[in-house]
Amino acid sequence: ETGVTQSPTHLIKTRGQQVTLRCSSQSGHNTVSWYQQALGQGPQFIFQYYREEENGRGNFPPRFSGLQFPNYSSELNVNALELDDSALYLCASSPPPGTDYNEQFFGPGTRLTVL
Amino acid sequence: AQKVTQAQTEISVVEKEDVTLDCVYETRDTTYYLFWYKQPPSGELVFLIRRNSFDEQNEISGRYSWNFQKSTSSFNFTITASQVVDSAVYFCALSDTRGGGKLIFGQGTELSVKP
């Protein structure tokens, strides 16, 4: 069974730039969620994708956007980067929303630094 | 509003000591799920346990045990005979199943086990 993978591992950008982070879900999982974890904080929910559509969104501005592809992999795009966007971005996959077994399994994360 | 509070920011113990990590949650839902995740220095969140709101049975898994009490809205985690490998940040999380499974995390408790 293949776990959740994310790329790249680390990324350095400057303010105002755009970034795309990628995630491949665990085998058999069709739901992908993205979280932002600032240093010393708990992860914060950004949004979730199910069947290629956004299925819930946290308190993040529209410059955070995403996609899910037919193979259930996903992208997180952030436009107009700000210094506060520096964080560990975690992707998690899970079975469909509402199922009894709904643990989310996380990837290793992408560490984004905005200078 | 949903909220998870982990009042202990850092805990330091000596190997073989028992340690309890506290978690208090707030929710208006009657159906919800509680989770514990471990985040070692590598950054990847590792799933430890899921408990639903209808199951107040305590659970033991090896050196780990969990005490769920709805009356006090608490879901505490105890490590018996701690080991250096237990050193990590531990997160308690709450899921609103109607929301599609997004996780609301506490701030985390950093556990340091010294030899």
Coordinates of N, CA and C in Angstrom, one line a residue:
Chain A
E1 N 0.9 -1.2 0.0 CA 0.0 0.0 0.0 C 0.9 1.2 0.0
T2 N 0.6 2.2 -1.0 CA 1.4 3.4 -1.1 C 0.9 4.4 -0.2
G3 N 1.8 5.1 0.6 CA 1.3 6.2 1.5 C 1.1 7.5 0.7
V4 N 0.8 8.5 1.5 CA 0.7 9.9 0.9 C 2.1 10.4 0.6
T5 N 2.2 11.0 -0.6 CA 3.5 11.6 -0.9 C 3.2 13.0 -1.3
Q6 N 4.2 13.9 -1.0 CA 4.2 15.3 -1.3 C 5.5 15.8 -2.0
S7 N 5.3 16.8 -2.9 CA 6.5 17.3 -3.5 C 6.2 18.8 -3.7
P8 N 7.3 19.6 -3.6 CA 8.6 19.3 -3.2 C 8.7 19.2 -1.7
T9 N 9.9 18.8 -1.2 CA 10.1 18.7 0.3 C 10.2 20.1 0.9
H10 N 11.0 20.9 0.2 CA 11.3 22.2 0.7 C 11.2 23.2 -0.5
L11 N 10.9 24.4 -0.2 CA 10.7 25.4 -1.2 C 11.0 26.8 -0.6
I12 N 11.7 27.6 -1.4 CA 11.9 29.0 -1.0 C 11.4 29.9 -2.0
K13 N 10.6 30.9 -1.7 CA 10.0 31.8 -2.6 C 10.2 33.2 -2.0
T14 N 9.9 34.2 -2.9 CA 9.9 35.6 -2.4 C 8.5 36.1 -2.4
R15 N 8.3 37.2 -1.6 CA 7.0 37.8 -1.5 C 6.4 38.1 -2.9
G16 N 5.1 37.9 -3.1 CA 4.5 38.2 -4.4 C 4.5 37.1 -5.4
Q17 N 5.4 36.1 -5.2 CA 5.4 35.0 -6.1 C 4.3 34.0 -5.9
Q18 N 4.2 33.1 -6.8 CA 3.1 32.1 -6.8 C 3.8 30.7 -6.6
V19 N 3.1 29.8 -5.9 CA 3.7 28.5 -5.7 C 2.6 27.4 -5.8
T20 N 3.1 26.2 -6.3 CA 2.2 25.0 -6.5 C 2.8 23.9 -5.7
L21 N 2.0 23.3 -4.8 CA 2.5 22.1 -4.1 C 1.6 20.9 -4.5
R22 N 2.3 19.8 -4.5 CA 1.6 18.6 -5.0 C 1.5 17.5 -4.0
C23 N 0.4 16.7 -4.2 CA 0.1 15.6 -3.2 C -0.5 14.4 -4.0
S24 N 0.0 13.2 -3.7 CA -0.6 12.0 -4.2 C -1.2 11.2 -3.0
S25 N -2.5 10.9 -3.1 CA -3.2 10.3 -2.0 C -2.8 8.8 -1.8
Q26 N -3.1 8.3 -0.7 CA -2.9 6.9 -0.4 C -3.8 6.1 -1.2
S27 N -3.3 4.9 -1.6 CA -4.1 4.0 -2.4 C -5.4 3.7 -1.8
G28 N -6.5 3.8 -2.6 CA -7.8 3.6 -2.2 C -8.5 4.8 -1.6
H29 N -7.8 5.9 -1.4 CA -8.4 7.1 -0.8 C -8.8 8.1 -1.9
N30 N -10.0 8.6 -1.9 CA -10.4 9.6 -2.9 C -10.7 11.0 -2.4
T31 N -10.3 11.2 -1.2 CA -10.5 12.5 -0.6 C -9.2 13.1 -0.1
V32 N -8.9 14.3 -0.4 CA -7.6 14.9 -0.1 C -7.9 16.2 0.7
S33 N -7.2 16.4 1.8 CA -7.3 17.7 2.6 C -6.0 18.3 2.7
W34 N -6.0 19.6 2.7 CA -4.7 20.4 2.9 C -4.8 21.2 4.2
Y35 N -3.6 21.2 4.9 CA -3.5 21.9 6.1 C -2.2 22.8 6.1
Q36 N -2.3 23.9 6.8 CA -1.1 24.8 7.0 C -0.7 24.7 8.4
Q37 N 0.5 24.4 8.7 CA 1.0 24.4 10.1 C 2.2 25.4 10.2
A38 N 1.8 26.5 10.9 CA 2.9 27.5 11.2 C 3.7 26.9 12.3
L39 N 4.9 27.5 12.5 CA 5.9 27.0 13.5 C 5.3 27.1 14.9
G40 N 5.3 25.9 15.6 CA 4.8 25.9 17.0 C 3.3 25.9 17.1
Q41 N 2.6 25.7 16.0 CA 1.2 25.7 16.1 C 0.6 24.3 15.6
G42 N -0.7 24.1 15.8 CA -1.3 23.0 15.3 C -1.7 23.2 13.8
P43 N -1.9 22.2 13.0 CA -2.3 22.3 11.6 C -3.7 23.0 11.6
Q44 N -3.8 23.9 10.6 CA -5.1 24.6 10.3 C -5.6 24.1 8.9
F45 N -6.9 23.7 8.9 CA -7.5 23.2 7.7 C -7.7 24.3 6.7
I46 N -7.2 24.0 5.5 CA -7.3 24.9 4.3 C -8.5 24.6 3.5
F47 N -8.5 23.4 2.9 CA -9.7 22.9 2.2 C -9.6 21.4 2.0
Q48 N -10.7 20.9 1.5 CA -10.7 19.5 1.2 C -11.3 19.3 -0.3
Y49 N -10.8 18.3 -1.0 CA -11.3 17.9 -2.3 C -11.8 16.5 -2.3
Y50 N -13.0 16.4 -2.9 CA -13.6 15.1 -3.1 C -14.3 15.1 -4.5
R51 N -14.0 14.0 -5.2 CA -14.5 13.9 -6.6 C -14.2 15.2 -7.4
E52 N -13.0 15.6 -7.3 CA -12.5 16.8 -8.0 C -13.1 18.1 -7.7
E53 N -13.9 18.2 -6.6 CA -14.5 19.4 -6.3 C -14.2 19.8 -4.8
E54 N -14.2 21.1 -4.6 CA -13.9 21.5 -3.2 C -15.1 21.1 -2.3
N55 N -14.8 20.5 -1.2 CA -15.8 20.0 -0.3 C -15.5 20.5 1.1
G56 N -15.5 21.8 1.3 CA -15.3 22.4 2.6 C -14.0 23.2 2.5
R57 N -14.0 24.3 3.2 CA -12.9 25.3 3.2 C -12.8 25.9 4.5
G58 N -11.6 26.1 5.0 CA -11.3 26.8 6.2 C -11.2 28.3 6.0
N59 N -10.7 29.0 7.0 CA -10.7 30.5 6.9 C -9.4 30.9 6.2
F60 N -9.3 30.7 5.0 CA -8.1 31.1 4.2 C -8.6 31.9 3.0
P61 N -7.9 32.9 2.6 CA -8.3 33.8 1.5 C -8.3 33.1 0.1
P62 N -9.0 33.7 -0.8 CA -9.1 33.1 -2.2 C -7.8 32.8 -2.9
R63 N -6.7 33.5 -2.5 CA -5.4 33.3 -3.1 C -4.9 31.9 -2.9
F64 N -5.5 31.2 -1.9 CA -5.3 29.8 -1.7 C -6.3 29.0 -2.5
S65 N -5.8 28.3 -3.5 CA -6.8 27.5 -4.3 C -6.2 26.1 -4.6
G66 N -7.1 25.2 -5.1 CA -6.6 23.9 -5.2 C -7.3 23.2 -6.4
L67 N -6.8 22.0 -6.7 CA -7.3 21.1 -7.7 C -7.2 19.7 -7.2
Q68 N -8.1 18.9 -7.7 CA -8.0 17.4 -7.6 C -8.1 16.8 -9.0
F69 N -7.3 15.8 -9.2 CA -7.3 15.2 -10.6 C -8.0 13.9 -10.5
P70 N -8.4 13.3 -11.7 CA -9.1 12.0 -11.7 C -8.4 10.9 -11.0
N71 N -7.1 11.0 -10.9 CA -6.4 9.9 -10.1 C -6.3 10.2 -8.6
Y72 N -7.1 11.2 -8.2 CA -7.2 11.7 -6.8 C -6.0 12.5 -6.3
S73 N -5.0 12.6 -7.1 CA -3.9 13.5 -6.6 C -4.4 14.9 -6.6
S74 N -3.6 15.8 -5.9 CA -4.1 17.2 -5.7 C -3.0 18.2 -5.8
E75 N -3.4 19.4 -6.0 CA -2.4 20.5 -6.0 C -3.0 21.6 -5.1
L76 N -2.1 22.3 -4.4 CA -2.4 23.5 -3.7 C -1.6 24.6 -4.3
N77 N -2.4 25.7 -4.7 CA -1.7 26.8 -5.3 C -1.9 28.0 -4.4
V78 N -0.9 28.8 -4.2 CA -0.9 30.0 -3.4 C -0.4 31.1 -4.3
N79 N -1.2 32.2 -4.5 CA -0.8 33.3 -5.2 C -0.4 34.5 -4.3
A80 N 0.4 35.4 -4.9 CA 0.8 36.6 -4.1 C 1.3 36.3 -2.7
L81 N 2.3 35.5 -2.7 CA 2.8 35.0 -1.4 C 3.1 36.1 -0.4
E82 N 2.8 35.9 0.8 CA 3.1 36.8 1.9 C 4.1 36.1 2.9
L83 N 4.7 36.9 3.7 CA 5.7 36.3 4.7 C 5.0 35.3 5.6
D84 N 3.8 35.6 6.0 CA 3.0 34.7 6.9 C 2.6 33.4 6.3
D85 N 2.8 33.3 5.0 CA 2.5 32.0 4.3 C 3.6 31.0 4.6
S86 N 4.7 31.4 5.2 CA 5.8 30.5 5.5 C 5.3 29.5 6.6
A87 N 5.4 28.2 6.2 CA 4.8 27.2 7.1 C 5.1 25.8 6.5
L88 N 4.7 24.8 7.2 CA 4.7 23.4 6.7 C 3.3 23.1 6.2
Y89 N 3.2 22.7 4.9 CA 1.9 22.4 4.3 C 1.8 20.9 4.2
L90 N 0.7 20.5 4.9 CA 0.5 19.0 5.0 C -0.7 18.6 4.1
C91 N -0.6 17.5 3.5 CA -1.7 16.9 2.7 C -2.1 15.7 3.4
A92 N -3.4 15.4 3.4 CA -3.9 14.2 4.1 C -4.9 13.5 3.1
S93 N -4.9 12.2 3.1 CA -5.9 11.6 2.3 C -6.8 10.7 3.2
S94 N -8.0 10.4 2.8 CA -9.0 9.7 3.6 C -10.0 9.1 2.6
P95 N -10.8 8.2 3.2 CA -12.0 7.7 2.4 C -13.0 8.8 2.2
P96 N -14.1 8.6 1.5 CA -15.1 9.6 1.2 C -15.7 10.2 2.5
P97 N -16.0 11.5 2.5 CA -16.6 12.2 3.7 C -17.9 11.4 4.1
G98 N -18.0 11.4 5.4 CA -19.2 10.8 6.0 C -19.2 9.3 6.3
T99 N -18.1 8.6 5.8 CA -18.0 7.2 6.1 C -17.5 7.1 7.5
D100 N -17.8 5.9 8.1 CA -17.5 5.7 9.5 C -16.0 5.7 9.7
Y101 N -15.3 5.1 8.8 CA -13.8 5.0 8.9 C -13.3 6.3 8.2
N102 N -12.9 7.3 9.0 CA -12.5 8.6 8.4 C -11.2 9.1 8.9
E103 N -10.3 8.2 9.3 CA -9.0 8.7 9.7 C -8.3 9.4 8.5
Q104 N -7.6 10.4 8.7 CA -6.8 11.1 7.7 C -5.4 10.7 7.9
F105 N -4.8 10.3 6.7 CA -3.4 9.9 6.8 C -2.5 11.0 6.1
F106 N -1.5 11.4 6.7 CA -0.8 12.6 6.3 C 0.5 12.2 5.6
G107 N 0.8 13.1 4.6 CA 2.1 13.0 4.0 C 3.2 13.7 4.8
P108 N 4.4 13.7 4.3 CA 5.6 14.3 5.1 C 5.6 15.8 5.1
G109 N 4.8 16.4 4.2 CA 4.7 17.9 4.2 C 5.7 18.5 3.2
T110 N 5.4 19.8 2.9 CA 6.3 20.7 2.1 C 6.5 21.9 3.0
R111 N 7.8 22.1 3.2 CA 8.2 23.3 4.0 C 8.4 24.5 3.1
L112 N 7.5 25.5 3.2 CA 7.6 26.6 2.4 C 8.2 27.8 3.2
T113 N 9.2 28.4 2.6 CA 9.7 29.6 3.2 C 9.5 30.8 2.3
V114 N 8.9 31.9 2.8 CA 8.7 33.1 1.9 C 9.6 34.2 2.5
L115 N 10.5 34.7 1.6 CA 11.5 35.7 2.0 C 11.0 37.1 1.5
Chain B
A1 N -19.1 26.8 18.2 CA -17.8 26.7 17.5 C -17.1 25.5 18.1
Q2 N -16.3 24.9 17.2 CA -15.5 23.8 17.7 C -14.1 24.2 18.1
K3 N -13.6 23.6 19.1 CA -12.3 24.0 19.6 C -11.6 22.9 20.4
V4 N -10.3 22.8 20.3 CA -9.6 21.8 21.0 C -8.5 22.5 21.8
T5 N -8.4 22.2 23.0 CA -7.4 22.9 23.9 C -6.4 21.8 24.5
Q6 N -5.2 22.0 24.3 CA -4.1 21.3 24.9 C -3.3 22.2 25.7
A7 N -3.6 22.3 27.0 CA -3.1 23.3 27.9 C -1.6 23.1 28.1
Q8 N -1.1 21.9 28.0 CA 0.3 21.6 28.3 C 1.1 21.9 27.0
T9 N 1.9 22.9 27.0 CA 2.7 23.2 25.8 C 3.9 22.3 25.7
E10 N 4.6 22.1 26.8 CA 5.8 21.2 26.9 C 5.8 20.4 28.1
I11 N 6.2 19.1 28.0 CA 6.3 18.2 29.1 C 7.7 17.5 29.0
S12 N 8.4 17.5 30.1 CA 9.7 16.8 30.1 C 9.7 15.7 31.2
V13 N 10.0 14.5 30.8 CA 10.0 13.4 31.8 C 11.3 12.6 31.6
V14 N 11.6 11.8 32.5 CA 12.8 10.9 32.4 C 12.2 9.5 32.0
E15 N 13.0 8.8 31.2 CA 12.6 7.5 30.7 C 12.0 6.7 31.8
K16 N 11.0 5.9 31.4 CA 10.3 5.0 32.3 C 9.2 5.6 33.1
E17 N 9.2 6.9 33.1 CA 8.1 7.6 33.8 C 6.8 7.5 33.0
D18 N 5.7 7.5 33.7 CA 4.4 7.6 33.1 C 4.1 9.1 32.8
V19 N 3.4 9.4 31.7 CA 3.0 10.8 31.4 C 1.7 10.8 30.8
T20 N 0.9 11.8 31.2 CA -0.5 12.0 30.6 C -0.6 13.3 29.9
L21 N -1.0 13.3 28.7 CA -1.2 14.5 27.9 C -2.7 14.8 27.9
D22 N -3.1 16.0 28.2 CA -4.4 16.4 28.4 C -5.0 17.0 27.1
C23 N -6.3 16.8 26.9 CA -7.0 17.3 25.7 C -8.4 17.6 26.2
V24 N -8.9 18.9 26.0 CA -10.2 19.3 26.2 C -10.8 19.8 24.9
Y25 N -12.1 19.4 24.7 CA -12.7 19.8 23.4 C -14.0 20.5 23.6
E26 N -14.4 21.3 22.6 CA -15.7 21.9 22.6 C -16.4 21.7 21.3
T27 N -17.6 21.2 21.4 CA -18.5 21.1 20.2 C -19.9 21.0 20.6
R28 N -20.8 21.5 19.6 CA -22.2 21.4 19.9 C -22.8 20.1 19.2
D29 N -22.0 19.4 18.4 CA -22.5 18.3 17.7 C -22.7 17.1 18.7
T30 N -23.6 16.2 18.4 CA -23.8 15.1 19.2 C -23.0 13.9 18.7
T31 N -22.7 14.0 17.4 CA -21.8 13.0 16.8 C -20.5 13.6 16.3
Y32 N -19.4 13.1 16.8 CA -18.1 13.7 16.5 C -17.1 12.6 16.7
Y33 N -15.9 12.9 16.2 CA -14.8 12.0 16.4 C -13.6 12.7 17.0
L34 N -12.9 12.0 17.8 CA -11.7 12.5 18.4 C -10.5 11.7 18.0
F35 N -9.3 12.4 17.8 CA -8.1 11.7 17.3 C -6.9 12.2 18.1
W36 N -5.9 11.3 18.1 CA -4.6 11.7 18.6 C -3.6 11.4 17.4
Y37 N -2.7 12.4 17.2 CA -1.7 12.2 16.2 C -0.3 12.5 16.9
K38 N 0.7 11.9 16.4 CA 2.1 12.1 16.8 C 2.9 12.7 15.7
Q39 N 3.6 13.8 16.0 CA 4.5 14.4 15.0 C 5.9 14.4 15.5
P40 N 6.7 13.4 14.9 CA 8.1 13.3 15.3 C 8.9 14.5 14.6
P41 N 10.1 14.6 14.9 CA 10.9 15.7 14.3 C 10.9 15.7 12.7
S42 N 10.6 14.6 12.1 CA 10.6 14.5 10.7 C 9.4 15.3 10.1
G43 N 8.4 15.5 10.9 CA 7.3 16.4 10.5 C 6.0 15.7 10.1
E44 N 6.1 14.4 9.8 CA 4.9 13.7 9.3 C 4.0 13.4 10.5
L45 N 2.7 13.7 10.4 CA 1.7 13.4 11.4 C 1.4 11.9 11.3
V46 N 1.5 11.2 12.5 CA 1.2 9.8 12.5 C 0.0 9.5 13.3
F47 N -1.0 8.9 12.7 CA -2.3 8.6 13.3 C -2.1 7.6 14.5
L48 N -2.7 7.9 15.6 CA -2.6 7.0 16.8 C -3.9 6.3 17.1
I49 N -5.0 7.1 17.2 CA -6.2 6.6 17.6 C -7.4 7.5 17.2
R50 N -8.5 6.8 16.9 CA -9.8 7.5 16.7 C -10.8 7.0 17.7
R51 N -11.6 7.9 18.2 CA -12.7 7.5 19.1 C -14.0 8.3 18.7
N52 N -15.1 7.6 18.5 CA -16.3 8.4 18.2 C -17.1 8.7 19.5
S53 N -18.0 9.7 19.4 CA -18.7 10.2 20.5 C -19.6 9.3 21.3
F54 N -19.9 8.2 20.7 CA -20.8 7.2 21.3 C -20.0 6.1 22.0
D55 N -18.7 6.1 21.9 CA -17.9 5.0 22.5 C -17.0 5.6 23.6
E56 N -17.4 5.5 24.8 CA -16.6 6.1 25.9 C -15.7 5.0 26.6
Q57 N -15.6 3.9 26.0 CA -14.7 2.9 26.5 C -13.3 3.4 26.4
N58 N -12.5 3.2 27.5 CA -11.1 3.5 27.4 C -10.4 2.4 26.6
E59 N -9.3 2.8 26.0 CA -8.6 1.9 25.1 C -7.1 1.9 25.5
I60 N -6.6 0.7 25.4 CA -5.2 0.5 25.7 C -4.6 -0.2 24.5
S61 N -3.4 0.3 24.1 CA -2.7 -0.3 23.0 C -1.2 -0.3 23.4
G62 N -0.7 -1.4 23.9 CA 0.7 -1.5 24.4 C 0.9 -0.5 25.6
R63 N 1.8 0.4 25.4 CA 2.1 1.4 26.5 C 1.2 2.6 26.4
Y64 N 0.4 2.6 25.4 CA -0.5 3.8 25.2 C -1.9 3.5 25.7
S65 N -2.5 4.5 26.3 CA -3.9 4.3 26.8 C -4.6 5.7 26.6
W66 N -5.9 5.6 26.4 CA -6.7 6.8 26.2 C -7.9 6.8 27.1
N67 N -8.2 7.9 27.7 CA -9.4 8.1 28.6 C -10.3 9.1 28.1
F68 N -11.5 8.7 27.6 CA -12.5 9.6 27.0 C -13.6 9.8 28.0
Q69 N -13.8 11.0 28.4 CA -14.9 11.3 29.3 C -15.8 12.5 28.7
K70 N -17.0 12.1 28.3 CA -17.9 13.1 27.7 C -18.3 14.1 28.8
S71 N -18.4 13.7 30.0 CA -18.9 14.6 31.1 C -18.0 15.8 31.3
T72 N -16.7 15.6 31.0 CA -15.8 16.7 31.2 C -15.2 17.1 29.8
S73 N -15.7 16.6 28.7 CA -15.2 16.9 27.4 C -13.7 16.8 27.3
S74 N -13.3 15.6 27.7 CA -11.8 15.4 27.7 C -11.5 14.1 27.1
F75 N -10.3 14.0 26.5 CA -9.8 12.8 25.8 C -8.3 12.8 26.0
N76 N -7.9 12.3 27.2 CA -6.5 12.3 27.6 C -5.8 11.1 27.2
F77 N -4.5 11.3 27.0 CA -3.6 10.2 26.4 C -2.5 10.0 27.4
T78 N -2.3 8.7 27.8 CA -1.3 8.3 28.8 C -0.3 7.4 28.1
I79 N 1.0 7.7 28.3 CA 2.1 6.8 27.9 C 2.7 6.2 29.2
T80 N 2.7 4.9 29.3 CA 3.2 4.2 30.4 C 4.7 3.8 30.1
A81 N 5.5 4.0 31.1 CA 6.9 3.6 31.0 C 7.5 4.3 29.7
S82 N 7.5 5.6 29.7 CA 7.9 6.3 28.5 C 9.4 6.0 28.0
Q83 N 9.6 6.1 26.7 CA 10.9 5.8 26.1 C 11.3 7.0 25.3
V84 N 12.6 7.1 25.1 CA 13.2 8.2 24.3 C 12.5 8.4 23.0
V85 N 12.1 7.3 22.4 CA 11.5 7.3 21.0 C 10.1 7.9 21.1
D86 N 9.5 8.1 22.3 CA 8.2 8.8 22.4 C 8.3 10.3 22.3
S87 N 9.5 10.8 22.3 CA 9.7 12.2 22.2 C 9.2 12.7 20.8
A88 N 8.2 13.7 20.9 CA 7.6 14.2 19.7 C 6.6 15.2 20.2
V89 N 5.9 15.8 19.2 CA 4.8 16.7 19.5 C 3.5 15.9 19.3
Y90 N 2.6 15.9 20.2 CA 1.4 15.2 20.1 C 0.2 16.1 20.0
F91 N -0.7 15.8 19.0 CA -1.8 16.6 18.7 C -3.1 15.9 19.0
C92 N -4.0 16.5 19.6 CA -5.4 16.1 19.8 C -6.2 16.8 18.7
A93 N -7.2 16.1 18.1 CA -8.0 16.7 17.0 C -9.4 16.3 17.1
L94 N -10.3 17.1 16.6 CA -11.7 16.9 16.6 C -12.2 16.9 15.2
S95 N -13.1 16.0 14.8 CA -13.7 16.0 13.5 C -15.2 16.2 13.6
D96 N -15.7 17.1 12.7 CA -17.1 17.3 12.5 C -17.5 16.5 11.3
T97 N -18.1 15.3 11.5 CA -18.4 14.4 10.4 C -19.3 15.1 9.4
R98 N -20.1 16.0 9.8 CA -21.0 16.6 8.8 C -20.2 17.6 7.9
G99 N -19.1 18.0 8.4 CA -18.2 18.9 7.6 C -17.3 18.1 6.6
G100 N -17.5 16.9 6.5 CA -16.7 16.1 5.6 C -15.4 15.7 6.2
G101 N -15.2 15.7 7.5 CA -14.1 15.1 8.1 C -12.9 16.0 8.3
K102 N -13.1 17.3 8.2 CA -12.0 18.2 8.4 C -11.6 18.1 9.9
L103 N -10.3 18.2 10.2 CA -9.8 18.0 11.5 C -9.5 19.4 12.1
I104 N -9.9 19.6 13.4 CA -9.6 20.8 14.1 C -8.6 20.3 15.2
F105 N -7.4 20.9 15.1 CA -6.3 20.5 16.0 C -6.1 21.4 17.2
G106 N -5.6 20.8 18.2 CA -5.2 21.6 19.3 C -3.8 22.2 19.0
Q107 N -3.2 22.9 20.0 CA -1.9 23.5 19.7 C -0.8 22.6 19.8
G108 N -1.0 21.4 20.4 CA 0.0 20.4 20.5 C 0.7 20.4 21.8
T109 N 1.2 19.3 22.2 CA 2.1 19.2 23.5 C 3.4 18.5 23.0
E110 N 4.5 19.3 23.3 CA 5.8 18.7 23.0 C 6.3 17.9 24.1
L111 N 6.5 16.6 23.9 CA 6.9 15.7 24.9 C 8.4 15.4 24.7
S112 N 9.2 15.6 25.7 CA 10.6 15.3 25.7 C 10.9 14.2 26.7
V113 N 11.4 13.1 26.3 CA 11.7 12.0 27.2 C 13.2 11.9 27.3
K114 N 13.8 12.1 28.4 CA 15.2 12.1 28.6 C 15.7 10.7 29.1
P115 N 16.8 10.3 28.7 CA 17.4 9.0 29.1 C 17.8 9.0 30.6

